[in-house]
Coordinates of C-alpha atoms in Angstrom, one line a residue:
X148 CA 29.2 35.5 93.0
X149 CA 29.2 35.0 89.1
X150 CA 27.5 32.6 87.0
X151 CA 29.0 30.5 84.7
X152 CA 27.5 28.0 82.3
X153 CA 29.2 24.7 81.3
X154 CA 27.9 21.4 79.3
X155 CA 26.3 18.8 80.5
X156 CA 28.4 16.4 80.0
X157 CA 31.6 18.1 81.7
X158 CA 32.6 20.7 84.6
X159 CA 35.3 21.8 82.2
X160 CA 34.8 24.9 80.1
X161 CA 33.2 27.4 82.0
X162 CA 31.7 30.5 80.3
X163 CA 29.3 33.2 80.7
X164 CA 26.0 33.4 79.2
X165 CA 26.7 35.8 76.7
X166 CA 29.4 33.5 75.5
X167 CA 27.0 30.2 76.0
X168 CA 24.5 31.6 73.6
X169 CA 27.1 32.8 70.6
X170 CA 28.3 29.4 71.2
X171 CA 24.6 27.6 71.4
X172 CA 26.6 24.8 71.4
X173 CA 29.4 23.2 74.0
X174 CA 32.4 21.9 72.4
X175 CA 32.4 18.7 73.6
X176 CA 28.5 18.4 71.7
X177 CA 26.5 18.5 75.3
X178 CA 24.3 21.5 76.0
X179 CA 25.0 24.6 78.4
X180 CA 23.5 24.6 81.6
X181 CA 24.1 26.5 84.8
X182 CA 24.6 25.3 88.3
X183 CA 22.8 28.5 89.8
X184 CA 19.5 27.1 88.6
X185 CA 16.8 27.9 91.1
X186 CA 19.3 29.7 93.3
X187 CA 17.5 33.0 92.8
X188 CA 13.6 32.3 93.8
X189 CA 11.5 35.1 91.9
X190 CA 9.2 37.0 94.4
X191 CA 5.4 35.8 93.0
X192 CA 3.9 38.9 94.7
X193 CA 6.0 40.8 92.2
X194 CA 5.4 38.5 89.5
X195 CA 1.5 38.8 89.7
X196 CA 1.7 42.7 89.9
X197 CA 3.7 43.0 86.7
X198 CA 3.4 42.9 83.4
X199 CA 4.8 40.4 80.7
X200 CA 7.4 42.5 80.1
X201 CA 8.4 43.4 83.6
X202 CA 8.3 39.7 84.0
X203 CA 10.6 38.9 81.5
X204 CA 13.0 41.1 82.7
X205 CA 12.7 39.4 85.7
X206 CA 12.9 36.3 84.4
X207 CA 16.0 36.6 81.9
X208 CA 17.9 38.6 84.7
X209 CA 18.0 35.4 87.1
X210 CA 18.9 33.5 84.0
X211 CA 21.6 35.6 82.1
X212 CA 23.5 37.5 84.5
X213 CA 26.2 39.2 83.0
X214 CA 23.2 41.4 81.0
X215 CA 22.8 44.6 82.8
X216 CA 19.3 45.7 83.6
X217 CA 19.4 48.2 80.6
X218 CA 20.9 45.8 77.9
X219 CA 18.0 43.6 79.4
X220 CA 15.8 46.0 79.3
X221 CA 16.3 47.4 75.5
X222 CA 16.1 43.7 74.5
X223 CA 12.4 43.5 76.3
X224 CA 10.9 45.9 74.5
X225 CA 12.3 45.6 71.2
X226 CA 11.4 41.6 71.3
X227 CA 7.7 42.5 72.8
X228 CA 6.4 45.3 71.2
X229 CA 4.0 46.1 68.1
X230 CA 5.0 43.1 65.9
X231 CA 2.5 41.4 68.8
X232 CA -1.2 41.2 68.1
X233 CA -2.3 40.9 71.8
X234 CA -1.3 43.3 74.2
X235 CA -0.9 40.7 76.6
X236 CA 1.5 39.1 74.3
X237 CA 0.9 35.6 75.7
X238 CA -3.0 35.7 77.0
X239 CA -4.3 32.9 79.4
X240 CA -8.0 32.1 78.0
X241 CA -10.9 29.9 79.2
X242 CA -10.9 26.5 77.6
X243 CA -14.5 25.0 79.4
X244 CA -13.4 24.4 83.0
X245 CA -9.2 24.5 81.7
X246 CA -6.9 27.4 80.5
X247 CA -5.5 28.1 76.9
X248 CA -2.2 29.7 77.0
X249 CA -2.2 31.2 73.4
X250 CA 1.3 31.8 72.2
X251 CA 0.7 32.0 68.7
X252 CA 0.1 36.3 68.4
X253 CA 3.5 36.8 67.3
X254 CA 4.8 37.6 63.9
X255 CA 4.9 33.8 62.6
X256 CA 1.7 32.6 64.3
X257 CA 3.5 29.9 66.6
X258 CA 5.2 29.9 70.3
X259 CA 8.4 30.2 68.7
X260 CA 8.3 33.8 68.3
X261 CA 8.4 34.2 72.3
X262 CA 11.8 33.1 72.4
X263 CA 13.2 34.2 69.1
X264 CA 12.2 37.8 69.1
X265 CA 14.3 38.1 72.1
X266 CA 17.5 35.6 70.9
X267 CA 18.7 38.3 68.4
X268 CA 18.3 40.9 70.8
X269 CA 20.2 38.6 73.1
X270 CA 22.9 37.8 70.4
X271 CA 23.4 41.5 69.0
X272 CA 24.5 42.4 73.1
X273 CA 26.6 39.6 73.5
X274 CA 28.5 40.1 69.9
X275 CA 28.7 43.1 70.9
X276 CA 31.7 42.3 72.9
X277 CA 32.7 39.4 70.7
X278 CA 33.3 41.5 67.2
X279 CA 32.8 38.0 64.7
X280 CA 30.2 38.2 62.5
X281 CA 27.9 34.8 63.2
X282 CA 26.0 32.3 61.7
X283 CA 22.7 31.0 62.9
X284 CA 22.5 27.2 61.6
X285 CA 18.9 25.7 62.9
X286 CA 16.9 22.9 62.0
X287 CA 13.0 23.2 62.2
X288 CA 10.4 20.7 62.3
X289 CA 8.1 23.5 61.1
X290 CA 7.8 26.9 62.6
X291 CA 11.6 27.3 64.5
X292 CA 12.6 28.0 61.0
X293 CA 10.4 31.0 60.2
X294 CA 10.8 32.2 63.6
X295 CA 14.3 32.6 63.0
X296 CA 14.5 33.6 59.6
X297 CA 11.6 36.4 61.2
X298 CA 13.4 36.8 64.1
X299 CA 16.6 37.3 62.7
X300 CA 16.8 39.2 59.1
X301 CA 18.1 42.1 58.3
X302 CA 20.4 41.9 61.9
X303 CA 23.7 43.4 61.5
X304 CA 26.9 41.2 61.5
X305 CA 24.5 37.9 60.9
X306 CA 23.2 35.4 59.0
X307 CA 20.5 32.6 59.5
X308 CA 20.6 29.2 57.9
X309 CA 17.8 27.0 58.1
X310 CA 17.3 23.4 57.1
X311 CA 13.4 22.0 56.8
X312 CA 12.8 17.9 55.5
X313 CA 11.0 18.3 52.5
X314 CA 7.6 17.0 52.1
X315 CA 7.1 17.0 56.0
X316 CA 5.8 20.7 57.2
X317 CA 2.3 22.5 56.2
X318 CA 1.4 24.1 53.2
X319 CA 1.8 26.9 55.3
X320 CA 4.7 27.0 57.3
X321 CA 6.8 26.1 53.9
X322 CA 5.1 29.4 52.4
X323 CA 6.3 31.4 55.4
X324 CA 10.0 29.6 55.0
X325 CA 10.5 30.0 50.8
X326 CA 9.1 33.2 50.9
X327 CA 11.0 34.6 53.4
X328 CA 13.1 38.0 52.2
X329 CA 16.3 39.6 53.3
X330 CA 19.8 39.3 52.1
X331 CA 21.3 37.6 54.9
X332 CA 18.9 34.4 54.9
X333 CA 19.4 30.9 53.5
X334 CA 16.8 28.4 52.9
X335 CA 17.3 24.8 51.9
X336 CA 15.0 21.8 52.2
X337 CA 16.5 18.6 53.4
X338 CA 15.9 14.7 51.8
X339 CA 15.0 13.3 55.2
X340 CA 13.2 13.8 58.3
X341 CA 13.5 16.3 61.2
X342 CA 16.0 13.9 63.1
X343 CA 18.3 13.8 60.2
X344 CA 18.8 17.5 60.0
X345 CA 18.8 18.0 63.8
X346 CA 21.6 15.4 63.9
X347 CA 23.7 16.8 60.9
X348 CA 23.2 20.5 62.7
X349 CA 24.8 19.4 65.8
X350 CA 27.8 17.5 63.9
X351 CA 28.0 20.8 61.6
X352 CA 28.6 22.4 64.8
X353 CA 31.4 19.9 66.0
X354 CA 33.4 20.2 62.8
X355 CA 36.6 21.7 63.3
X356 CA 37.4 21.9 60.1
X357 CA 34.6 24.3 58.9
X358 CA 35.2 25.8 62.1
X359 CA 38.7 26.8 61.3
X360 CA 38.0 27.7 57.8
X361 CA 34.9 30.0 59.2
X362 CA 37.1 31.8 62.1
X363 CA 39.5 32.9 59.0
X364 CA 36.7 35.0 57.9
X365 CA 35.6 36.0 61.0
X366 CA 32.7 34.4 61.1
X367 CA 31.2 31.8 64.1
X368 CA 28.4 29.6 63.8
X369 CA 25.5 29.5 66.7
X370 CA 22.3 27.9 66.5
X371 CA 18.6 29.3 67.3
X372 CA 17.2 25.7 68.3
X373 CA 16.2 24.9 72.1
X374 CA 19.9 23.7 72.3
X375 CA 20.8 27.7 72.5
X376 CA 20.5 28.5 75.9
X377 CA 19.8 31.6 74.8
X378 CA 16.5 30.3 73.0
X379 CA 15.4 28.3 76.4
X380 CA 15.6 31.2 79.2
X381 CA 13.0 33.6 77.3
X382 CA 10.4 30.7 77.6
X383 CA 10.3 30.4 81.1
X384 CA 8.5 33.9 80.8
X385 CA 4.9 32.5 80.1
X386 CA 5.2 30.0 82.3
X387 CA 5.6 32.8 85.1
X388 CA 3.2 35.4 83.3
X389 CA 0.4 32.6 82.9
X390 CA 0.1 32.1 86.6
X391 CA 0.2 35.4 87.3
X392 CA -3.1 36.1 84.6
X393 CA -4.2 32.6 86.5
X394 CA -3.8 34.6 90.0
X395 CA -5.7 38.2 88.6
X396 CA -8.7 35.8 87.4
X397 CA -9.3 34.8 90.2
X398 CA -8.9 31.1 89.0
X399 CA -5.9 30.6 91.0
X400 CA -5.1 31.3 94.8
X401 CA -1.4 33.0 95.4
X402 CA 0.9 30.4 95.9
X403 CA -1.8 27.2 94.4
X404 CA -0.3 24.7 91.8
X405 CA -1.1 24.6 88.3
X406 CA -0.4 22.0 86.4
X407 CA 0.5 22.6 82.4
X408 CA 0.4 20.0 79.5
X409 CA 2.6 21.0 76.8
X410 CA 2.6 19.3 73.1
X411 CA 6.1 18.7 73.0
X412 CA 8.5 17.2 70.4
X413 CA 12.4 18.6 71.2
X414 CA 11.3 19.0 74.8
X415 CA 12.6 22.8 75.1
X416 CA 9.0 24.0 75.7
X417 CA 7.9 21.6 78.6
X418 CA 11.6 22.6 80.4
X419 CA 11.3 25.8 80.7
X420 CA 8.3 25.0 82.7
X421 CA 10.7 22.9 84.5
X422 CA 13.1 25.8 84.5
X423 CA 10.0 27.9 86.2
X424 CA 9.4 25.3 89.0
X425 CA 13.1 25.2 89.5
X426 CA 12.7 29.2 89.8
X427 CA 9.7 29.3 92.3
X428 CA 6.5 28.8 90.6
X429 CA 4.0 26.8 92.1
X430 CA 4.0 23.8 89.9
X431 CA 2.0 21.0 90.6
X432 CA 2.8 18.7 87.2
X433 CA 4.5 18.7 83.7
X434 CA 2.3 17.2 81.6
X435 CA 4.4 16.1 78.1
X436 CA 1.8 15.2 75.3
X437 CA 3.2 13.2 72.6
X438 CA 1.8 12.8 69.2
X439 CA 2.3 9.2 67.7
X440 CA 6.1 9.7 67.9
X441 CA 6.1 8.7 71.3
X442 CA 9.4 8.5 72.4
X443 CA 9.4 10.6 75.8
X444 CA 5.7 8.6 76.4
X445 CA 7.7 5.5 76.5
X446 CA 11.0 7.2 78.5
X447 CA 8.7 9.3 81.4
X448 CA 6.8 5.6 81.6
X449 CA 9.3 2.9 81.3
X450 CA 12.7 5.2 81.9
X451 CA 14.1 3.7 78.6
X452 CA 15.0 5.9 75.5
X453 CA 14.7 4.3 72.8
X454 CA 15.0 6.3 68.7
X455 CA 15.0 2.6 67.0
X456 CA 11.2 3.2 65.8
X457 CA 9.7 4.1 62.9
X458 CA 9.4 7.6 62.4
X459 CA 5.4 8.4 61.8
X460 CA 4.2 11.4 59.4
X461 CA 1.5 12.8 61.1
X462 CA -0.7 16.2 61.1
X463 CA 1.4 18.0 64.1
X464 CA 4.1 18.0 62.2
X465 CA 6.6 19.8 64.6
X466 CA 6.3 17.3 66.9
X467 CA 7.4 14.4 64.5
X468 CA 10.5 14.0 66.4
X469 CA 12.6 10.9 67.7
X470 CA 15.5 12.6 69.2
X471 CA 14.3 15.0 71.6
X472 CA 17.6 16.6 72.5
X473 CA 16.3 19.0 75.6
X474 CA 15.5 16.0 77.7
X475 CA 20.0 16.1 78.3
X476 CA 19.1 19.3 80.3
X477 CA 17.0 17.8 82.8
X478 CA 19.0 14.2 83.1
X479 CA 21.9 16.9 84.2
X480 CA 19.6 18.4 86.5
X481 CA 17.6 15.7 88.0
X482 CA 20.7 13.7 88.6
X483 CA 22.3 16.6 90.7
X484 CA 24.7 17.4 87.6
X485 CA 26.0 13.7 87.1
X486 CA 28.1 14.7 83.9
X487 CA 29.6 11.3 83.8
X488 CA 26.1 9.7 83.5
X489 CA 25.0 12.3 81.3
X490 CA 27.7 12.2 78.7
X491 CA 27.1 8.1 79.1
X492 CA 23.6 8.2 78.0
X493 CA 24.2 10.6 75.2
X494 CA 27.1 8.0 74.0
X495 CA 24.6 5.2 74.3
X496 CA 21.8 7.1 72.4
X497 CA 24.1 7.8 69.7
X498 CA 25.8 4.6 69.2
X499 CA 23.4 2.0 70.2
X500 CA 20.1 4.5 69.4
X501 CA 18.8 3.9 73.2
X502 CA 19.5 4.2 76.7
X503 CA 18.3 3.6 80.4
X504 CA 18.3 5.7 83.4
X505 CA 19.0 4.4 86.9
X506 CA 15.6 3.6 88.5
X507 CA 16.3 6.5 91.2
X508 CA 16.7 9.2 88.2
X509 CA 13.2 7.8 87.3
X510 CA 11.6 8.2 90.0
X511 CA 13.3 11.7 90.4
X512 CA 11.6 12.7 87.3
X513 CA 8.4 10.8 87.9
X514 CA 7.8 13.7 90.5
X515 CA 7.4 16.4 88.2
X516 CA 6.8 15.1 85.1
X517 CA 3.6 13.3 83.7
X518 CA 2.9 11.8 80.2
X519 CA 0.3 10.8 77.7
X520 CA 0.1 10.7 74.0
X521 CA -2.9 11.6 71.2
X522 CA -2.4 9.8 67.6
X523 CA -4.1 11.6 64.7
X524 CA -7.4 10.1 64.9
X525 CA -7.5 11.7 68.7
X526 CA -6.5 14.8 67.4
X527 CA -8.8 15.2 65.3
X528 CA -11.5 13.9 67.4
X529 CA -10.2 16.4 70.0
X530 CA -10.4 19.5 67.6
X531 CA -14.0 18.7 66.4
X532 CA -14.8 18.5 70.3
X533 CA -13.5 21.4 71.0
X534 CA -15.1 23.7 68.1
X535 CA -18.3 22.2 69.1
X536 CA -17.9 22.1 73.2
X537 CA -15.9 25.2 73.6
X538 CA -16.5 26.8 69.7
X539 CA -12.4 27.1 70.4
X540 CA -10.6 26.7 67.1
X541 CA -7.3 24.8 67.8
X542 CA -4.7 23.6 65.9
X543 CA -3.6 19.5 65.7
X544 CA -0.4 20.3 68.3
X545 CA -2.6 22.1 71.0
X546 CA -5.2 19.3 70.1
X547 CA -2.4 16.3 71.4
X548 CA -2.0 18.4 74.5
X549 CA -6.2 19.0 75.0
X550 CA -7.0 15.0 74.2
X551 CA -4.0 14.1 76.9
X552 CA -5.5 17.0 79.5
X553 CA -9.0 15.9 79.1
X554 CA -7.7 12.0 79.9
X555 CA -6.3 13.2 83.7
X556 CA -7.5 12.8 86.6
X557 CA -8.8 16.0 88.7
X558 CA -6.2 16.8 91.5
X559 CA -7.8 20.1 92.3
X560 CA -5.0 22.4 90.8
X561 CA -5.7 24.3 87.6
X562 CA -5.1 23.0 84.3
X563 CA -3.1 24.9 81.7
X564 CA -3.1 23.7 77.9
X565 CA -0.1 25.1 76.0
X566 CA -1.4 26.1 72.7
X567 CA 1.4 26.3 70.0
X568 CA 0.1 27.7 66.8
X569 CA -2.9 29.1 64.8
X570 CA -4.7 26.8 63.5
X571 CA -4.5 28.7 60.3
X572 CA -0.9 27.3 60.1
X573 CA -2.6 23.8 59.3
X574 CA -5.5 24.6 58.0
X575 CA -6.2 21.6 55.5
X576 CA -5.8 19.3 58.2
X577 CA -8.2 21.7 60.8
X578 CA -10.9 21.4 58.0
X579 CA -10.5 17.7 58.0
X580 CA -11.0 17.4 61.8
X581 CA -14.5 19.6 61.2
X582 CA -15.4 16.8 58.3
X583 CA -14.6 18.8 55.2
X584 CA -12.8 17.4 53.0
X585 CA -10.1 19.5 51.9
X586 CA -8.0 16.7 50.2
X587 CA -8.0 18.5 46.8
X588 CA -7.4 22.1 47.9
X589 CA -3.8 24.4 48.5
X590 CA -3.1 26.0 51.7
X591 CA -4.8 29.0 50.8
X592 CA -8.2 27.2 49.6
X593 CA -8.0 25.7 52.4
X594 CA -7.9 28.7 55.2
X595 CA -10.5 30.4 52.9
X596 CA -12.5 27.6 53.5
X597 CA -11.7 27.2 57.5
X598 CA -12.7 31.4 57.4
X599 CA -15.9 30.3 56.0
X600 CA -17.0 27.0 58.0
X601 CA -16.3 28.7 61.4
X602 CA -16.8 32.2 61.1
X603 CA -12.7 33.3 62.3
X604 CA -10.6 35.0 60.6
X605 CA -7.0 33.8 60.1
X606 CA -4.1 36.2 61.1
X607 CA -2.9 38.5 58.5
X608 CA 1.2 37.1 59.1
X609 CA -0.6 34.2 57.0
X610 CA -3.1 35.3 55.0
X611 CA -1.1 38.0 53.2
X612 CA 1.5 34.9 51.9
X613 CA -0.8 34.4 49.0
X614 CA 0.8 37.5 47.2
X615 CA 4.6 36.6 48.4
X616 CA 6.9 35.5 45.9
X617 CA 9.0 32.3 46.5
X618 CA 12.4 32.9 46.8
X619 CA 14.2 29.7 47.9
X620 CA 13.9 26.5 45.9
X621 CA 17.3 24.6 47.2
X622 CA 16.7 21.0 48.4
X623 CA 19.9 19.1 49.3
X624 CA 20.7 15.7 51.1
X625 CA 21.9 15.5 54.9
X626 CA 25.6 15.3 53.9
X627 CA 25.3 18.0 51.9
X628 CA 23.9 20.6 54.4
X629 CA 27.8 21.5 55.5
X630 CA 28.8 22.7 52.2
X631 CA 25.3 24.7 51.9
X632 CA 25.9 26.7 55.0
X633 CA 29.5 27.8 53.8
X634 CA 28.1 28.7 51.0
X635 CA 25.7 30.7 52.5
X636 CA 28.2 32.5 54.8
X637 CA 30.4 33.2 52.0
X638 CA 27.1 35.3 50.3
X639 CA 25.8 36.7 53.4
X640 CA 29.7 37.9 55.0
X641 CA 31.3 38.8 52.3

């Protein structure tokens, strides 16, 4: 029988994958989901003889499955190949008596890059049949945005937009954004916070206007955020690759639970986890680790959502986030596809900035899900502890997740720490943890410094910025971020 995908906050449109990810979006502004989650179990045996690559054939074939086997199979190995600096691509480390999943050997340092090496792949097979030329719009809290811009240049028949709020990313990770090259790219800065631009994306997307004028010339927007379904599917890949490393190492029996504590901000990281459970792996808890935006803390505890806060500045930057717009996904899901309740929630968020889920949805979640939160000081207390415990360099976002994983209680399953990014992306505020202040030096002073005081060496994606030339300067405000990416499609398509 085929699988279609549909929002979830309606059983109307349905649509295939290839069409849900040109889309990213659904019309109605809910996010695509398919019923025939967890419908196809994938054989663990299998899984823990194969190799990342075999898995995430696996993986995205359960997921997307109007792909053949060979379109899948091209987009594998052109997403996982030499632009990797670990052959494992996503290698499962020891962390004292824990686990450190690394995702951070791609191309932009950060876990990104699992999921958007393979989106254009994905995209490029499904406009294939499509013939419009399309616009990726994204908003990034930090590294989505070079991910994309990585992930995406020089692709045939499309263009990436991103928005980034000024003021409020590393040294770093705006280096890898403004000096990003290739004719089809547009950068522009943002006077506001993550939230803001997240929120004016996702309106961009519902204007029918723009969309009208767009369609004239051919053109289609879609996004690259964890909205894009298309974004979500590659990630469940680690989850199912990390257990099987887990399983070869001995440090896992076939078939035992693991639990995983993932930093999360937008929440599209900790669900494909959820995705993974859904599919057959042995999970025994998903931990979400919230920085002092605390949001899905609060929501996993009390089962209310509430955005009305103020929004906190702090050195884990991507996960400065009060709208975390994955967790619509798993209300669908964990209310057994209640699109009514869904789309009712989503209302209230938007127009009151809050909402509360039945005490039974609660509880529903409460099974899988567990929660804990690390403010700065933690974070930093956490890094120094684990240079000095572990001599394991980590970066402030892994360093939430490590302070909230030290903090649980043994249950006897493995413990799996999602590490996001090289610390190299943030190194001024790594240096800082270690007691050195590096208050009056640049990004690159900085990760000479960190090269120095530990001994590591910081990946050559980052280190080799220092001779790149900065190439977008634009800064704009939220209601101007419409006009910028027409702009942009009228230079890139023309």
């Amino acid at each position: 029988m085929e699988t279609f995908y549909h929002s979830t906050r309606s059983h109307g449109e349905l649509v295939t994958s290839k069409q849900a990810i040109l889309a990213g979006l659904a019309p109605d502004g809910g996010l695509y989901v398919s019923d025939a989650l967890g419908s196809e179990r994938l054989d663990l045996a299998q899984v823990c003889a194969g190799s990342f690559a075999q898995t995430a054939g696996r993986v995205l074939g359960a997921l997307l499955p109007d792909y053949t086997a060979g379109e899948l199979a091209d987009c594998v190995s052109a997403a996982y190949g030499a632009q990797w600096d670990a052959p494992e691509v996503c290698p499962v480390t020891p962390l004292g008596s824990d686990w450190l999943l690394e995702l951070f050997h791609g191309p932009t340092c950060a876990f990104k890059d699992v999921a958007l090496q393979m989106l254009p792949q994905l995209m490029g097979v499904a406009r294939e049949g499509d013939g419009r030329d399309v616009m990726i719009v994204t908003a990034t809290s930090g590294d989505t945005g070079k991910a994309a811009l990585d992930g995406f240049s020089g692709v045939p028949h499309t263009g990436v937009c991103v928005f980034y709020p000024w003021g409020k990313v590393s040294d770093i990770q705006h280096l890898q954004m403004v000096t990003q090259v290739g004719g089809n790219v547009a950068v522009c800065a943002i006077r506001g916070n993550f939230d803001d631009a997240q929120s004016e994306v996702k309106r961009i997307f519902s204007d029918h206007d723009l969309a009208g004028r767009l369609s004239a010339r051919n053109v289609v927007l879609s996004s690259a955020n964890s909205i894009n379904v298309g974004r979500l599917a590659p990630q469940v890949t680690y989850y199912f690759d990390s257990y099987a490393q887990l399983v070869r190492a001995g440090a896992v029996a076939p078939g035992g639970e693991v639990t995983y504590v993932v930093p999360t901000g937008n929440f599209g990281d900790v669900l494909a986890g959820y995705y993974a459970k859904r599919m057959g792996l042995p999970v025994r808890k998903l931990v979400v680790a919230s920085n002092a935006n605390d949001v899905l803390t609060d929501f996993l505890t009390t089962g209310t959502y509430d955005r009305r806060r103020p929004f906190v500045k702090t050195i884990s930057p991507s996960m400065d986030i009060l709208v975390s717009s994955n967790l619509e996904r798993l209300l669908y899901f964990a209310s057994s596809g209640d699109v009514e309740l869904v789309a009712s929630l989503m209302a209230d968020l938007a127009e009151r900035g809050a909402y509360t889920v039945p005490p039974a949805l609660l509880a529903s979640i409460q099974e899988t899900f567990g929660c804990g939160r690390a403010d700065d000081g933690m974070a930093r207390e956490t890094i120094l502890a684990t240079w000095e415990g572990c001599h394991r360099l980590i970066d402030p976002h892994t360093a939430v997740a490590k302070h909230v994983m030290d903090a649980l209680d043994e249950d006897g399953s493995a413990r799996v720490c999602l590490s996001t990014a090289s610390p190299y992306k943030f190194p001024a505020d790594v240096l800082g943890a270690l007691g050195i202040d590096a208050s009056g030096m640049n990004g690159f002073a900085s990760m000479d410094s960190l090269e120095h005081v530990t001994g590591t060496t910081a990946p050559v994606q980052l280190s080799s910025l220092r001779d790149a030339e900065s190439l977008h300067d634009d800064v704009c405000d939220r209601d101007k971020m419409g006009a910028f990416v027409e702009s942009a499609c009228a230079r890139v398509f023309l």
